[in-house]
Amino acid sequence: MFDKILIANRGEIACRVIKTARRLGIKTVAVYSEADAGARHVRLADEAVLIGPASARESYLVIDKIIAAAQATGAQAIHPGYGFLSENEDFCHACDAAGIVFIGPPVGAIHAMGSKSEAKKLMEKAGVPLTPGYHGDDQAPEFLHVQADAIGYPVLIKAAAGGGGKGMRLVERSEDFIDSLSSCKREARSSFGDEHVLVEKYITRPRHIEIQVFADSHGNCVYLFERDCSVQRRHQKVLEEAPAPGMTLERRAAMGKAAVDAAQAVGYVGAGTVEFIANQDGSFYFMEMNTRLQVEHPVTEMITGLDLVEWQLRVAFGESLPLAQEQLQISGHALEARIYAEDPERGFLPSTGRLLHLSPPLENLHVRVDTGVEEGDEISPHYDPMIAKLIVWDQNRDRALARMLQALAEYRVVGVANNIDFLSRLTACPAFVNADLDTGLIERESDFLFPADIELPSEVWLVAALAELLRERHLAWESASRSGDPQSPWHIRDGWRVNANARREVIFRCGEKQQTVQVIYQGNAFSLVLDGLTVAAYGELDKRGLLRVEFDGRRMDATVIVANEKRHVFLNGRTWQLASIDPLYFAGEGAGAEGGLLAPMPGKVIALLAEVGTRVEKGAPLLILEAMKMEHTINAPASGLVKSYCFAVGDQVSDGFELVEFQPENA
Ligand code: ADP
């Protein structure tokens, strides 16, 4: 086996490859751009080489730099991951010239499958079923128009060099064909530098079913069953699963054979995926072959119990496939959800920023998290904004769905917008639950997936209020333990007053809606009044924001994270962001000031800037917190008095803890 390999990629897939290499005792070399200097894949690898600035064009896509890194570190082989250089013929040639093994198929296979129309010609010869259509060389618009008319509408025009869902046009009527053709060619030219197109019958309500194949250099080729990737948004996969719901043994064998035929027709070696488009009646047609490891390969690993990266390494080293077709088996059902830093409420706009709080569900036999980031890392604008792939497995599909819902509910991400709530709705969507699958599912179910107005459950306000009260209590303890007289009753924040009922209000806002929760202190517990209803509340809050709640004797778990001046409440598999409104500032100058004196994130106090006991103007810098490798200045929310600092320089602070005791002037 290889002693050392280089991984020419970043993010979750680089980490994924490192994991297997480490298990096999193979040393790993990471490459990284300046933007990825502290990235997880760099931390995990045995060695790492800086290859250039953030832009992939100047780093991850520069063949010479990667080859030089491999030579400098003595790596014998390069794993390209997916994307970047994974299907780049020049890169294969460069590896070859340098005497380095490219962990992937022979360059001829990449070339053969690189063009959709050339691939279709080859597949036609190999007897693989094809979508009815024209994939020849005649590109005259009038000629293609005649072909489209003969195929019958709707048709799909595809850029032969296209990929990633780009360069496709759906044409519904003959009179629109010429216009769509020229716009498709324009996009093909600018995106892929090649305006060659093919025309296909557009399959209505199609399913995307792909077959994982594996071949070695000794003439063996097997299929590792199918993955159903029908749930897509704009031709991009969102949820993937294996096996495909409703798949019969005969159909699986037929698709498996077609995929193996396809691979063998191009002399394939290594891991590959043959993508088919399937009609609702189960008939299927070859779409394309991806000559690399796919993003969604983990679902295949979960149902076969195999490690596909291990297979890739063995095959690249010249070994035979570890198992023959008869030895391969499907066990149970697996699902994968792609967790992205994107905002479903705003057209899935990518979101960037620091992951202020990140806690994935625990990994076990049923749950796997493939990720390239940890808490404190940044989702940068330079690369794909994927946070993680969440993969679950269970005995059957229903139970796997339940696992997925549970795991999504446990996933906490604060700092960037993300699609976790959307994925939860998708997993719970009746059409998906009933496996009524096709590539239009998300669009068709948009009413369910994007509910117009979600009523905020009363528990959310109560949970936020309780967390606030418990945090105050912790603060009191922390500052008391720092003072000369920790036992003094004056440190206790239980609302106790001389000759008065211990009552107060906490106010939150979520979007347009504002709610006031009345609080009555009851020793260790509280009575919370919301909309005239009184609830007996008791809770425990830990430093990571985990909140154990009891409302009228009913127990539940929630998480409340304070970050970016918001209370991020995670409850019952959903997330809400509430702003805390300080009643003291509410009417006056600082109206809407949202707890600016609390640590916005965990960090270290590095400077105290104001004199204790002095008056400062609104906005004056009070303290600097170093968190997530950046400095954050905490400013005065109003003009007022700096009464004391709760921490000293050098102290570590948890998020949400009070930093400065501050008395605003208008209070
Ligand atoms: P890309 O290389 O950009 O991924 P594909 O050819 O793999 O393009 O197609 C991507 C997606 O487009 C498929 O998963 C499917 O949803 C849709 N699609 C492709 N061909 C057809 C077709 N003939 N009819 C209907 N939908 C199609």
Tab-separated table of C-alpha atoms and ligand atoms in Angstrom, residues 116 131 156 158 162-166 168 200-203 206 208 232 235 275 277 287-288 439, ligand 1:
chain	number	residue	atom	x	y	z
A	116	LYS	CA	-22.327	14.215	-22.792
A	131	THR	CA	-32.971	8.984	-23.507
A	156	LEU	CA	-34.253	19.451	-23.064
A	158	LYS	CA	-28.068	20.310	-22.907
A	162	GLY	CA	-22.164	20.957	-19.166
A	163	GLY	CA	-22.174	19.933	-15.553
A	164	GLY	CA	-23.481	20.871	-12.149
A	165	GLY	CA	-26.969	21.461	-13.490
A	166	LYS	CA	-25.732	24.277	-15.749
A	168	MET	CA	-29.696	23.141	-19.778
A	200	GLU	CA	-33.208	15.027	-25.423
A	201	LYS	CA	-36.750	14.052	-24.734
A	202	TYR	CA	-37.705	15.761	-21.493
A	203	ILE	CA	-38.925	13.130	-19.089
A	206	PRO	CA	-38.374	11.849	-13.645
A	208	HIS	CA	-32.656	10.502	-10.693
A	232	GLN	CA	-33.178	18.284	-6.124
A	235	HIS	CA	-30.900	20.207	-10.670
A	275	GLU	CA	-26.436	8.394	-13.585
A	277	ILE	CA	-32.995	9.202	-15.380
A	287	MET	CA	-27.678	10.320	-18.455
A	288	GLU	CA	-23.959	10.590	-17.743
A	439	THR	CA	-37.025	15.879	-9.415
B	1	ADP	P1	-25.266	17.844	-14.937
B	1	ADP	O1	-24.078	17.255	-15.634
B	1	ADP	O2	-25.326	19.328	-15.059
B	1	ADP	O3	-25.441	17.336	-13.526
B	1	ADP	P2	-27.230	15.952	-15.878
B	1	ADP	O4	-27.274	15.540	-17.300
B	1	ADP	O5	-26.623	15.005	-14.901
B	1	ADP	O6	-26.515	17.376	-15.777
B	1	ADP	O7	-28.677	16.336	-15.393
B	1	ADP	C1	-28.910	16.960	-14.144
B	1	ADP	C2	-30.351	16.842	-13.750
B	1	ADP	O8	-31.204	17.388	-14.775
B	1	ADP	C3	-30.848	15.431	-13.557
B	1	ADP	O9	-30.569	14.937	-12.287
B	1	ADP	C4	-32.337	15.592	-13.822
B	1	ADP	O10	-32.946	16.147	-12.673
B	1	ADP	C5	-32.399	16.654	-14.896
B	1	ADP	N1	-32.485	16.049	-16.252
B	1	ADP	C6	-31.452	15.687	-17.042
B	1	ADP	N2	-31.889	15.145	-18.201
B	1	ADP	C7	-33.232	15.168	-18.165
B	1	ADP	C8	-34.283	14.769	-19.082
B	1	ADP	N3	-34.025	14.228	-20.256
B	1	ADP	N4	-35.555	14.944	-18.690
B	1	ADP	C9	-35.842	15.509	-17.483
B	1	ADP	N5	-34.919	15.912	-16.612
B	1	ADP	C10	-33.623	15.754	-16.922
